[in-house]
PDB file of C-alpha atoms in Angstrom:
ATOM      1  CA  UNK V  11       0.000   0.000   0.000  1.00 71.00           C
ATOM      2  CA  UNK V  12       1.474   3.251  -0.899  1.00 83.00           C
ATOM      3  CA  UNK V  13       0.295   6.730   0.562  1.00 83.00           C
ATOM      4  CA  UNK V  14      -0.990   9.964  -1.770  1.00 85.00           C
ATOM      5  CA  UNK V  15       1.948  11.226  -2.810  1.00 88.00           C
ATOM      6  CA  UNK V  16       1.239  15.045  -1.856  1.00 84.00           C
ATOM      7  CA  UNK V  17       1.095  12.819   1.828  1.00 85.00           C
ATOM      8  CA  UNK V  18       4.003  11.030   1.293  1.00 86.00           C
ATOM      9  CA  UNK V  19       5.852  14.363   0.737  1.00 87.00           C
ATOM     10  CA  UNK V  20       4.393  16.286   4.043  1.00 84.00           C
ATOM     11  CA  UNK V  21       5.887  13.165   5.729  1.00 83.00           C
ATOM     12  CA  UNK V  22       9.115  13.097   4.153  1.00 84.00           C
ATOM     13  CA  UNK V  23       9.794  16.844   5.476  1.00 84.00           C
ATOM     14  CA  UNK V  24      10.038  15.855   8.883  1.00 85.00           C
ATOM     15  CA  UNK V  25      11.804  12.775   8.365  1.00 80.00           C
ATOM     16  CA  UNK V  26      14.470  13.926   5.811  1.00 76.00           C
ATOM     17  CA  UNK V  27      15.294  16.373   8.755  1.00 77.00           C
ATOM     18  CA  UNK V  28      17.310  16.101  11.944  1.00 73.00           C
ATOM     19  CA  UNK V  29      15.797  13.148  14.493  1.00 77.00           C
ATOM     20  CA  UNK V  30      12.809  14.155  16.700  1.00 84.00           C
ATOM     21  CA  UNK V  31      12.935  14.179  20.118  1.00 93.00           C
ATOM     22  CA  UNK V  32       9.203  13.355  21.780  1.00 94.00           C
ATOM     23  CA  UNK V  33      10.230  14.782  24.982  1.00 95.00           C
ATOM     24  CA  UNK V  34      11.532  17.865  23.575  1.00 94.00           C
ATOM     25  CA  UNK V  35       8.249  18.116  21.772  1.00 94.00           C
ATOM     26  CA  UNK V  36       6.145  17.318  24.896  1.00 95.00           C
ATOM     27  CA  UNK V  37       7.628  18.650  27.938  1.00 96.00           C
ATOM     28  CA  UNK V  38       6.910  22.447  27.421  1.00 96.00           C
ATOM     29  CA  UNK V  39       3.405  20.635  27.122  1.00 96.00           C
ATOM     30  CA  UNK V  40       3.152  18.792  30.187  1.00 96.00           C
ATOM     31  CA  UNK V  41       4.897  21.802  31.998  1.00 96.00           C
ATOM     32  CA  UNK V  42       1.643  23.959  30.732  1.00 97.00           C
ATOM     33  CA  UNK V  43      -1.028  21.566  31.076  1.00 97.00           C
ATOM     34  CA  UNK V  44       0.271  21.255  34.450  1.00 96.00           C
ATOM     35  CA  UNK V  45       0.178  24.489  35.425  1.00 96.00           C
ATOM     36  CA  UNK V  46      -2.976  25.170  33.412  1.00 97.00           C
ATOM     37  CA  UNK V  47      -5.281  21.526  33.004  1.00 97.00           C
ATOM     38  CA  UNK V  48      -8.059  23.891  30.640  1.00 97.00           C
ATOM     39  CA  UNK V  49      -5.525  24.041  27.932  1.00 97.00           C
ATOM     40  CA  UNK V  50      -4.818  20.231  27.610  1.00 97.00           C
ATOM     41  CA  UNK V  51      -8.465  19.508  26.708  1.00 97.00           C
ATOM     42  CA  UNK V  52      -8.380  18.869  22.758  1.00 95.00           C
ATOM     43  CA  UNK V  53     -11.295  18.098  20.581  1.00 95.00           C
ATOM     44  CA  UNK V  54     -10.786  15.908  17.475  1.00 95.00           C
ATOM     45  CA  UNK V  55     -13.653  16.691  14.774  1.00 95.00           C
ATOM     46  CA  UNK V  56     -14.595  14.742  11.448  1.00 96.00           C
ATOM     47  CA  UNK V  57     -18.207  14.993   9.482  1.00 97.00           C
ATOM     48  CA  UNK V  58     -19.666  13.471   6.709  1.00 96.00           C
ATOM     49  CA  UNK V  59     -20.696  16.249   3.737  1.00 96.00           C
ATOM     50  CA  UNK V  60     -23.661  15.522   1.010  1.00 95.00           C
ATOM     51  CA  UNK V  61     -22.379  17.335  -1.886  1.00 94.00           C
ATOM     52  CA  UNK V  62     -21.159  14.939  -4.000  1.00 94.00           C
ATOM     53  CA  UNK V  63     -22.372  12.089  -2.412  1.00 95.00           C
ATOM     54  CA  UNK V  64     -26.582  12.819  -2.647  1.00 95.00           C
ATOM     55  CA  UNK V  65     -27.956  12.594   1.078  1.00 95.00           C
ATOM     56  CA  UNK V  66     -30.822  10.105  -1.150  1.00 96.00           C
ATOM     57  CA  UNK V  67     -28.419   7.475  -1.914  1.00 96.00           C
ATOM     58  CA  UNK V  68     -27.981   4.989   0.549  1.00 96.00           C
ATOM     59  CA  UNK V  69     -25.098   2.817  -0.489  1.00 97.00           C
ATOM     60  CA  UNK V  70     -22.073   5.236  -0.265  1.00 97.00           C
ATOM     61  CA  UNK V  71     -20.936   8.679   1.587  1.00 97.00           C
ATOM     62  CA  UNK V  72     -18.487  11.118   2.222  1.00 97.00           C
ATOM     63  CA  UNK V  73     -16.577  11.677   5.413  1.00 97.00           C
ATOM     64  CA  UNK V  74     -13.858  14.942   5.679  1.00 97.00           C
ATOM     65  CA  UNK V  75     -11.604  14.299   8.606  1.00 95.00           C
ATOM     66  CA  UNK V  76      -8.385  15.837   9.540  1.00 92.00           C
ATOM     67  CA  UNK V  77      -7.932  19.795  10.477  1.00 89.00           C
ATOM     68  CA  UNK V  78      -3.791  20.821   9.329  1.00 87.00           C
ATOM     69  CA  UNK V  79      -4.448  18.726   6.275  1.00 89.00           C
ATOM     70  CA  UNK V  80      -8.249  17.140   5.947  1.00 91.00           C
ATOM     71  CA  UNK V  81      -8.495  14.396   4.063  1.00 93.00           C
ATOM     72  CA  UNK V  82     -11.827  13.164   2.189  1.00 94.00           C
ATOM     73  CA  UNK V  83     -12.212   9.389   2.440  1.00 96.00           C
ATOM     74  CA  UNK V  84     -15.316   7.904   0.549  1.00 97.00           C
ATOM     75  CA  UNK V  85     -17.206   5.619   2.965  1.00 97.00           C
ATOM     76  CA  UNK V  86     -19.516   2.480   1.413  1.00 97.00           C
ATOM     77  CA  UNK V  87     -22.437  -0.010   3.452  1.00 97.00           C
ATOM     78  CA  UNK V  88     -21.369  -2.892   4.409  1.00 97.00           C
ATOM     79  CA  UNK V  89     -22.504  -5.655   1.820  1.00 97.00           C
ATOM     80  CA  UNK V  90     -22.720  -7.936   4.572  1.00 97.00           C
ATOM     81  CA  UNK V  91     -26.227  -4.991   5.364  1.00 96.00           C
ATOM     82  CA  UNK V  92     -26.799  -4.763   1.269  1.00 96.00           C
ATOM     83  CA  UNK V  93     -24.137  -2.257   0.554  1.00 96.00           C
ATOM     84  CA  UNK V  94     -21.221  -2.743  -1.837  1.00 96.00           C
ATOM     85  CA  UNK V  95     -18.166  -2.902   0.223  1.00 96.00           C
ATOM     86  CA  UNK V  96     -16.437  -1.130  -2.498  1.00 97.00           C
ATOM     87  CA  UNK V  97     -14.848   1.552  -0.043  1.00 96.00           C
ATOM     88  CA  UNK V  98     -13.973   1.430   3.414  1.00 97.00           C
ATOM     89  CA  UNK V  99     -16.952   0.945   5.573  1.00 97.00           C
ATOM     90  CA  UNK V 100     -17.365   3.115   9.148  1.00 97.00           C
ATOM     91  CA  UNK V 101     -16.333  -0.010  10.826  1.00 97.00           C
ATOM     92  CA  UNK V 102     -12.825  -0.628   8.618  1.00 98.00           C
ATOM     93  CA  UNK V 103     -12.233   3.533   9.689  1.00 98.00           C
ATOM     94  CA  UNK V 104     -12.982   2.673  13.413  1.00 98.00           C
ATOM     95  CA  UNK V 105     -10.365  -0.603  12.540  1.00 98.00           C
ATOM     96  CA  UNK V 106      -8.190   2.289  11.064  1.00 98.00           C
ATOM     97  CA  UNK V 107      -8.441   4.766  14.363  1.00 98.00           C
ATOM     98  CA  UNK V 108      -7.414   1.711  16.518  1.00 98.00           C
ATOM     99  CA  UNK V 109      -4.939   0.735  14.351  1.00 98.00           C
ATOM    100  CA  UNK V 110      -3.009   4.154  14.168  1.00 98.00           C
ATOM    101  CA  UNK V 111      -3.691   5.157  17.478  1.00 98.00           C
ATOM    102  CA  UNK V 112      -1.363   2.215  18.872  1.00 98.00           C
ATOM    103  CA  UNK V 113       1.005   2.767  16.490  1.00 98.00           C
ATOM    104  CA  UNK V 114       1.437   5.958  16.910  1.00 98.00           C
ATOM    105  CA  UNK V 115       1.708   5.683  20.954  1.00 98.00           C
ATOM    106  CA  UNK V 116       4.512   2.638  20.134  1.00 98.00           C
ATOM    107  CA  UNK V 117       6.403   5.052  18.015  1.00 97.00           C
ATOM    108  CA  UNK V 118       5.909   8.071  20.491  1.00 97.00           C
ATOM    109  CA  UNK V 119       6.462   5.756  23.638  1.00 97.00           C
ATOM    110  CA  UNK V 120       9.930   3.754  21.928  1.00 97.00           C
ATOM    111  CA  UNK V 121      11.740   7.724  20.656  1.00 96.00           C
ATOM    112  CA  UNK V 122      11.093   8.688  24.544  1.00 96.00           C
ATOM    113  CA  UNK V 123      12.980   5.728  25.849  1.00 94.00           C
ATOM    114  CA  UNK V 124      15.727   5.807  23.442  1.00 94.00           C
ATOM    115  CA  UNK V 125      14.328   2.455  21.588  1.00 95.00           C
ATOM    116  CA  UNK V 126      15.183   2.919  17.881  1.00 94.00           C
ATOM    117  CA  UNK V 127      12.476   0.703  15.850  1.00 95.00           C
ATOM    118  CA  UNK V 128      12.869  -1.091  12.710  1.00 96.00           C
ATOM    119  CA  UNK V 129       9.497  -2.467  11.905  1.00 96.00           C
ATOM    120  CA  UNK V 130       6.159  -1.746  13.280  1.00 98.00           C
ATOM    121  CA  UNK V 131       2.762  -2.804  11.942  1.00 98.00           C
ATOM    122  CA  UNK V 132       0.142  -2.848  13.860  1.00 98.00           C
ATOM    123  CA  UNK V 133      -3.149  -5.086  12.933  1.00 98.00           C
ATOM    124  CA  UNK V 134      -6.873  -4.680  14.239  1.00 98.00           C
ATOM    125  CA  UNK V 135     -10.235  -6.982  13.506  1.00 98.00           C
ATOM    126  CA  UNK V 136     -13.235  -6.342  14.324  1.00 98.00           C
ATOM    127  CA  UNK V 137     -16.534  -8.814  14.791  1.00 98.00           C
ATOM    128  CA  UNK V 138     -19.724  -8.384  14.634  1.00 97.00           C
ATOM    129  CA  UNK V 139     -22.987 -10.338  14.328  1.00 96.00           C
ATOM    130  CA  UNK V 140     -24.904  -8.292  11.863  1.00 96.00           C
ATOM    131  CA  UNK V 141     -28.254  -9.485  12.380  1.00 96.00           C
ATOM    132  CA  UNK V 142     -28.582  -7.246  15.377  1.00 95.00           C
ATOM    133  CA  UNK V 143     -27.778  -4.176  12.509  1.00 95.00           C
ATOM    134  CA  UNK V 144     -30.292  -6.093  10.418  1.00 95.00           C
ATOM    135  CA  UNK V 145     -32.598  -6.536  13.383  1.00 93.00           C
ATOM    136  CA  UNK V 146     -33.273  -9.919  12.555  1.00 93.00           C
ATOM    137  CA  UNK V 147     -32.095 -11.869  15.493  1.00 82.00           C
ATOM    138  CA  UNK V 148     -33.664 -12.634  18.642  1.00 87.00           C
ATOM    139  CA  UNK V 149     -31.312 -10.674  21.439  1.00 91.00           C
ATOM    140  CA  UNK V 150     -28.838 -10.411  19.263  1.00 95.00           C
ATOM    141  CA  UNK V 151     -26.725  -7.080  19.841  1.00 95.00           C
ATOM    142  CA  UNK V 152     -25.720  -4.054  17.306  1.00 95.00           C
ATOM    143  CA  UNK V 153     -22.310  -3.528  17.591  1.00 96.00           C
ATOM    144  CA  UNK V 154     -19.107  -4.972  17.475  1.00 97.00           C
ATOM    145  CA  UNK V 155     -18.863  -8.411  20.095  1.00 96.00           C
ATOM    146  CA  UNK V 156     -15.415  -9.394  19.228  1.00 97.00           C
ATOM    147  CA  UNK V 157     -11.711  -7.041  19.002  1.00 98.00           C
ATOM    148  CA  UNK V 158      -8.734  -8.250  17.899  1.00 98.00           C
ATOM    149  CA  UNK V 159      -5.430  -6.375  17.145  1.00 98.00           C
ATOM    150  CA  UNK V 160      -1.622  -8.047  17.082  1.00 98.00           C
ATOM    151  CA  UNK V 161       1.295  -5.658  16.944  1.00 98.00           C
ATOM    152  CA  UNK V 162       4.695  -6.840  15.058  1.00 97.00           C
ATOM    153  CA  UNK V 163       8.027  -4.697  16.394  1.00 96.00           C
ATOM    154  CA  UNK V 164      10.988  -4.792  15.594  1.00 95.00           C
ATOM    155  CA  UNK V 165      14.116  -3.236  17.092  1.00 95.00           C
ATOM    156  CA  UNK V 166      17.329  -2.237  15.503  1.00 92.00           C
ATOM    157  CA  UNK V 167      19.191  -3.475  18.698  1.00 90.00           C
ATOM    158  CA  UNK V 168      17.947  -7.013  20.347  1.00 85.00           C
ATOM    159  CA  UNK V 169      15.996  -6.324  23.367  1.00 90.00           C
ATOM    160  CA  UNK V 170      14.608  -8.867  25.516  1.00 92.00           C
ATOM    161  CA  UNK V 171      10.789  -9.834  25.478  1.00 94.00           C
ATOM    162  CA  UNK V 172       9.643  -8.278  28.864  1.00 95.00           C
ATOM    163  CA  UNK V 173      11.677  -5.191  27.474  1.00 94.00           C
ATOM    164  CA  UNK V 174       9.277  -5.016  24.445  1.00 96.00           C
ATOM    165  CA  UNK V 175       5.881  -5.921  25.951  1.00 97.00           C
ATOM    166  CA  UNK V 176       7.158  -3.362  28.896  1.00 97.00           C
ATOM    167  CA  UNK V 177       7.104  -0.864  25.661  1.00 97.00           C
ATOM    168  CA  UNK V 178       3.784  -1.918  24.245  1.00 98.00           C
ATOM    169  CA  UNK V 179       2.757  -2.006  27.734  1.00 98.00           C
ATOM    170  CA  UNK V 180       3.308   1.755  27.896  1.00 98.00           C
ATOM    171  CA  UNK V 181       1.825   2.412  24.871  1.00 98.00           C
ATOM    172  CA  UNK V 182      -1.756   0.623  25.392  1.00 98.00           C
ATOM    173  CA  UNK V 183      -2.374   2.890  28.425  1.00 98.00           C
ATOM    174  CA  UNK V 184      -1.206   6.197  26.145  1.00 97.00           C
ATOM    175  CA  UNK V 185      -3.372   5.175  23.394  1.00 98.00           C
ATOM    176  CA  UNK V 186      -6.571   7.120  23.503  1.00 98.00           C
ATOM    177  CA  UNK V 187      -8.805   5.264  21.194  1.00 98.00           C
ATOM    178  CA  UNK V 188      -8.343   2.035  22.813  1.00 98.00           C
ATOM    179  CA  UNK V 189      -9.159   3.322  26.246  1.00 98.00           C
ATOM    180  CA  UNK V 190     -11.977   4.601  24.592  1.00 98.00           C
ATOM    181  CA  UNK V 191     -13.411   1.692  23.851  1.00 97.00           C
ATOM    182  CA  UNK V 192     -12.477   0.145  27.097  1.00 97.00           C
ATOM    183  CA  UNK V 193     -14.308   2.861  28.802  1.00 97.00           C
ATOM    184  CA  UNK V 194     -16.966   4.168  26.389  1.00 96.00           C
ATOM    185  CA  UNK V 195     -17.968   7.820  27.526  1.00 97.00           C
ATOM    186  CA  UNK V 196     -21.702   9.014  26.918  1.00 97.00           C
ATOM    187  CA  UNK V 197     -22.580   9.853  23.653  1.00 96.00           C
ATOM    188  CA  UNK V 198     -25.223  12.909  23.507  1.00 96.00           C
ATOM    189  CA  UNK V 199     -26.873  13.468  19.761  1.00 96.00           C
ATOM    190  CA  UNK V 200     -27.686  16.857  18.955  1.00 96.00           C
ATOM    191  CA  UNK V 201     -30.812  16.970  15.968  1.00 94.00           C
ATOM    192  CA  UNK V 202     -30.979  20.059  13.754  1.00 93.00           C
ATOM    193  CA  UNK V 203     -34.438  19.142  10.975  1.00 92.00           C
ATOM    194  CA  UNK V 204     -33.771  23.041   9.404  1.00 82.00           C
ATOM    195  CA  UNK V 205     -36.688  24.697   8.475  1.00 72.00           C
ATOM    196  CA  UNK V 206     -38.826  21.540  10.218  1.00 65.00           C
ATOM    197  CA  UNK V 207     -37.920  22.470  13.329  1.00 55.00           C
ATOM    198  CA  UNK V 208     -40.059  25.396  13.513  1.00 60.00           C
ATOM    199  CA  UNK V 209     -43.170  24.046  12.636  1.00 61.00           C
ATOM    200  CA  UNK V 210     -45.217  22.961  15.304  1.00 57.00           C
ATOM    201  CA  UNK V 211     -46.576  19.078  15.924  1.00 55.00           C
ATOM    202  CA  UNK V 212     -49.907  18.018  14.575  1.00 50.00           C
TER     203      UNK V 212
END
């Protein structure tokens, strides 16, 4: 798999330059959340747009995530529910957030204890029982019952197993999307029917 070039290239600029440090990066952070917990609250945004994809077609969409650089990924129903499966579906994306969130803590966690990596891929499945979606089974639940993910690491220098797991270790509590779904928070809807919402009920 190869990224978008025009990626590829923002990439390349900060690692064709001199080796990041993580805790240079982070401890004028800490130092300021500390001192100030308010400004370490950060809110991570992505929405689905109808322009291109019709809001009347119900086999495909349009999500726009991302805020330096946003990226437009085209989203497709499951065919398992009578979509197509052509694009990613919103599970493969939540697969996708899982994925990169680990990986990114590894890669964050290994620079701030000096571990140079070599490899690092970082796997996720995700099961689920779609007759609950279908609403077609007795009891059966809508959601994902089953979560899988397997990390592969490598390290330029050999370092002993409890060494490594002590890393990934590390990087499973830093990693913000998986102790999100260990510890769902509430999830409030906010409805907005435009010009409907002024007219009274019958």
């Amino acid at each position: 798999m190869t990224l978008d070039p025009k990626h590829l290239r923002h990439i390349q600029s900060f690692t064709d330059t001199e080796p990041h440090s993580i805790l240079d990066r982070q401890l004028p952070l800490r130092n300021r959340y500390h001192g100030t917990p308010d400004a370490a609250w950060v809110y991570d945004h992505a929405k689905t747009v109808d322009a291109q994809a019709p809001a009347n077609h119900p086999l495909h969409g349009h999500v726009v995530c991302g805020e330096g650089i946003p990226v437009d990924i085209p989203i497709s129903v499951h065919k398992a529910v009578g979509g197509e499966s052509d694009f990613p579906c919103p599970g493969e994306i939540l697969a996708a957030a899982l994925a990169g969130c680990l990986d990114t803590a590894i890669r964050m966690i290994a620079n701030l204890k000096g571990i140079e990596l070599s490899h690092l891929e970082v796997q996720v499945s995700l099961g689920a029982d779609v007759r609950g979606a279908l609403m077609t089974g007795d009891n059966v639940p809508v959601g994902f019952q089953t979560a899988h993910m397997k990390v592969d690491l490598k390290t330029e220098c050999d370092m002993s197993t409890p060494h490594l797991n002590a890393l990934i270790d590390a990087a499973e509590r830093s990693c913000v999307i998986l102790q999100t779904l260990r510890a769902p928070p509430t999830v409030e809807i906010e409805r907005s029917f435009g010009d409907l919402g002024n007219l009274g009920t019958a």
